[in-house]
Coordinates of C-alpha atoms in Angstrom, one line a residue:
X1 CA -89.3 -64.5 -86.8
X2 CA -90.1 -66.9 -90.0
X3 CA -93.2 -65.0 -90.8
X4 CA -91.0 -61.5 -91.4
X5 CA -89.8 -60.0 -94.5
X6 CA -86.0 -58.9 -94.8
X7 CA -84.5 -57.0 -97.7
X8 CA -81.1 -56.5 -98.3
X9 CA -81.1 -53.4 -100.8
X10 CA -82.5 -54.9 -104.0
X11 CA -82.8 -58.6 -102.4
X12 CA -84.7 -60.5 -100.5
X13 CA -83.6 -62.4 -97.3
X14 CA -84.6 -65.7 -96.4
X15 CA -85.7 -65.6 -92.8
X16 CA -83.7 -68.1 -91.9
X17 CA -80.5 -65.9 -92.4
X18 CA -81.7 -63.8 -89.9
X19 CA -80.5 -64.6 -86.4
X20 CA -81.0 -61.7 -84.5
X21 CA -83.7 -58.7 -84.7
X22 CA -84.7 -55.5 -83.1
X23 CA -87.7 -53.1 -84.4
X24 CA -85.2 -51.2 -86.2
X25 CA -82.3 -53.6 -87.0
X26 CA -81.6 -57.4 -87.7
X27 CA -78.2 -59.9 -88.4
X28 CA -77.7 -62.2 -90.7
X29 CA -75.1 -64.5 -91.4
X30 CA -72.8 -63.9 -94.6
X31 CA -73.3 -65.3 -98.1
X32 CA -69.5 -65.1 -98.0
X33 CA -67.9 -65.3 -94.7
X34 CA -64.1 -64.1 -94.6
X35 CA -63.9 -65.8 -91.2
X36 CA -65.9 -67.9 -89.4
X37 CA -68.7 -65.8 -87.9
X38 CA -68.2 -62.8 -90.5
X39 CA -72.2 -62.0 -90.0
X40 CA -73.5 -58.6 -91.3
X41 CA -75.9 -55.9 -89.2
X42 CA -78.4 -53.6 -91.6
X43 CA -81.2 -51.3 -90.7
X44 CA -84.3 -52.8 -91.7
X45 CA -85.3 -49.8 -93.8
X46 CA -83.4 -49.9 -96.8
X47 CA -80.9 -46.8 -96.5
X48 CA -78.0 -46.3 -98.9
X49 CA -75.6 -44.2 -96.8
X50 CA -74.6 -44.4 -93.4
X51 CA -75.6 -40.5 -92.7
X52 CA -79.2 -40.7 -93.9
X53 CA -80.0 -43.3 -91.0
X54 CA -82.2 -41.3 -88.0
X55 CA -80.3 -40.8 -85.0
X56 CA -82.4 -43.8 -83.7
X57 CA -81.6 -46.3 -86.2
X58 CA -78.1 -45.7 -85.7
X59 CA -78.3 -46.4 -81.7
X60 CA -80.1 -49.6 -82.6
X61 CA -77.6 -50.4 -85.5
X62 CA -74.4 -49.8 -83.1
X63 CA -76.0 -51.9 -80.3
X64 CA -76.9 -54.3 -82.4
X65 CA -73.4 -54.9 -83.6
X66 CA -72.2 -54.3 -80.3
X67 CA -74.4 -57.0 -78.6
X68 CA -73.5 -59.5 -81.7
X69 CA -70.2 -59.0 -82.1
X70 CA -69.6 -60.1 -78.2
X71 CA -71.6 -63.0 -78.2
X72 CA -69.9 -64.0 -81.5
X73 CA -66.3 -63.2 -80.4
X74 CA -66.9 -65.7 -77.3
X75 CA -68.7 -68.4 -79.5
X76 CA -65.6 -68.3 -82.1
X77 CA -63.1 -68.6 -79.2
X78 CA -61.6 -64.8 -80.7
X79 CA -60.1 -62.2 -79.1
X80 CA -60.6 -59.6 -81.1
X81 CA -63.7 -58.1 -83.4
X82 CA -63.4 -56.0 -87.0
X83 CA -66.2 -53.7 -87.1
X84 CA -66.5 -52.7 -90.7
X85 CA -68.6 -50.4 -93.2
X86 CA -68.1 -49.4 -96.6
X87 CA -70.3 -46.2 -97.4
X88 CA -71.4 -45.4 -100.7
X89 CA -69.3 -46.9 -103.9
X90 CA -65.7 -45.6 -103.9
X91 CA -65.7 -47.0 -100.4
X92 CA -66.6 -50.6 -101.6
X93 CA -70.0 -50.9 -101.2
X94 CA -71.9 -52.8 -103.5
X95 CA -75.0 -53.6 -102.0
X96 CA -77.1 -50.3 -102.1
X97 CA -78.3 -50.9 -98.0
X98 CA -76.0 -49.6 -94.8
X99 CA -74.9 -53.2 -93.5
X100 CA -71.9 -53.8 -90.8
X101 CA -69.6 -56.5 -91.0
X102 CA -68.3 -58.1 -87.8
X103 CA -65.9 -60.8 -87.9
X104 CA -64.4 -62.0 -85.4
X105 CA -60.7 -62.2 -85.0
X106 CA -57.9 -64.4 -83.9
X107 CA -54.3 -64.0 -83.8
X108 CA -52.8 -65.0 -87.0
X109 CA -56.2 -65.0 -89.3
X110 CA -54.8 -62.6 -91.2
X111 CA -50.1 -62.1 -92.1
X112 CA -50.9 -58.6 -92.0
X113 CA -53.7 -57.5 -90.1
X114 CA -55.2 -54.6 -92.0
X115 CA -55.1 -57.1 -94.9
X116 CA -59.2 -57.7 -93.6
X117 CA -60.2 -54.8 -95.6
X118 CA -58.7 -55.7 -98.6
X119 CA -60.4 -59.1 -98.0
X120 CA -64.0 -57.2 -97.5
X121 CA -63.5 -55.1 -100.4
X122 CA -62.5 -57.9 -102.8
X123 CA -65.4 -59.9 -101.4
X124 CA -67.8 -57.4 -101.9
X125 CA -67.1 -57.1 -105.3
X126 CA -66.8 -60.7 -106.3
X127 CA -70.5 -61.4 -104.6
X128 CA -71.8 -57.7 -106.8
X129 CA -70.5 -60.0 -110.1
X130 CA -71.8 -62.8 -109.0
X131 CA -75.4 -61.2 -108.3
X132 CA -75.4 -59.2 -111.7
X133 CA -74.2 -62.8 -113.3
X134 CA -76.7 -65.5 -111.9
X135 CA -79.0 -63.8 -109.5
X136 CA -79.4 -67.7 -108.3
X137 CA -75.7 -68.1 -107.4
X138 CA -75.0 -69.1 -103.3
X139 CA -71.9 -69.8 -102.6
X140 CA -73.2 -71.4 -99.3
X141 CA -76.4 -73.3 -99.0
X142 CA -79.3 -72.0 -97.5
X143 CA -79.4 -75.3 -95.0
X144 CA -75.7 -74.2 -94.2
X145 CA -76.4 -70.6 -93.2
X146 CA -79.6 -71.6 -91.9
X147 CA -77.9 -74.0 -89.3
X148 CA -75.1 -71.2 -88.7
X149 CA -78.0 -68.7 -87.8
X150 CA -79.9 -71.1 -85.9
X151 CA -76.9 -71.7 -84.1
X152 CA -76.3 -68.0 -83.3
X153 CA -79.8 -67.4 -82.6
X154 CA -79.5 -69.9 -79.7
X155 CA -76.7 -67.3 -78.2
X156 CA -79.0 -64.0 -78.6
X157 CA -81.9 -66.0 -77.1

């Protein structure tokens, strides 16, 4: 896997955030995880909306998540999973690249639980001014999200 190229709309993606892959799809953990084990799926080609994916890489997207999000949910100790997209800009999308969040979910984690989605869309935001700030600026180290993905990599194995 360290010898592929990953792009995340206009930005490259260390191979090491990548945990998981298909031909069409791959997971990486989060720059800034809401929860632990907030990961994000994408198509590998770089689509802006949701409804110009084939009906193929929309399959692999949804089982990508699917298969994920359930290893992730156990590895967490949640009982619960937020499946999450925000298509196109007036839906909070700031990356220009379909991506799913997953995160998984325990009781409590949120006072209100719908709250998550104001969480993603603030988040979303604050990394978009970040980027256009310091295109340098992590939050978390890449040895941080590299161990996290290593970790989950172990789990998709």
């Amino acid at each position: 896997m360290d010898t592929e190229t990953y792009a995340f709309g206009p930005y490259k993606i260390d191979p090491k955030e990548v945990f998981y892959s298909t031909h069409l799809s791959y997971a990486m953990v989060n720059l800034r995880p809401l929860l632990p084990g907030h990961v994000l799926v994408c198509p590998r080609r770089e689509v802006k909306r949701f409804v110009d994916l084939t009906a193929d890489e929309t399959s692999d997207l949804w089982l990508t998540a699917q298969k994920v999000g359930s290893q992730l949910e156990s590895y967490h100790k949640a009982s619960s999973l937020t499946f999450a997209i925000q298509d196109g800009p007036q839906a909070g999308q700031t990356v220009p690249h379909v991506h799913i969040h997953i995160v998984p979910r325990k009781g409590g984690d949120f006072e209100k639980n719908d709250e998550i989605y104001d969480a993603i869309d603030m988040k979303e935001k604050e990394l978009q001014q970040k980027l256009d700030l310091d295109k340098e600026r992590k939050d978390r180290s890449m040895e941080e999200m590299a161990e996290e993905a290593q970790e989950y990599r172990k789990l998709l194995s």
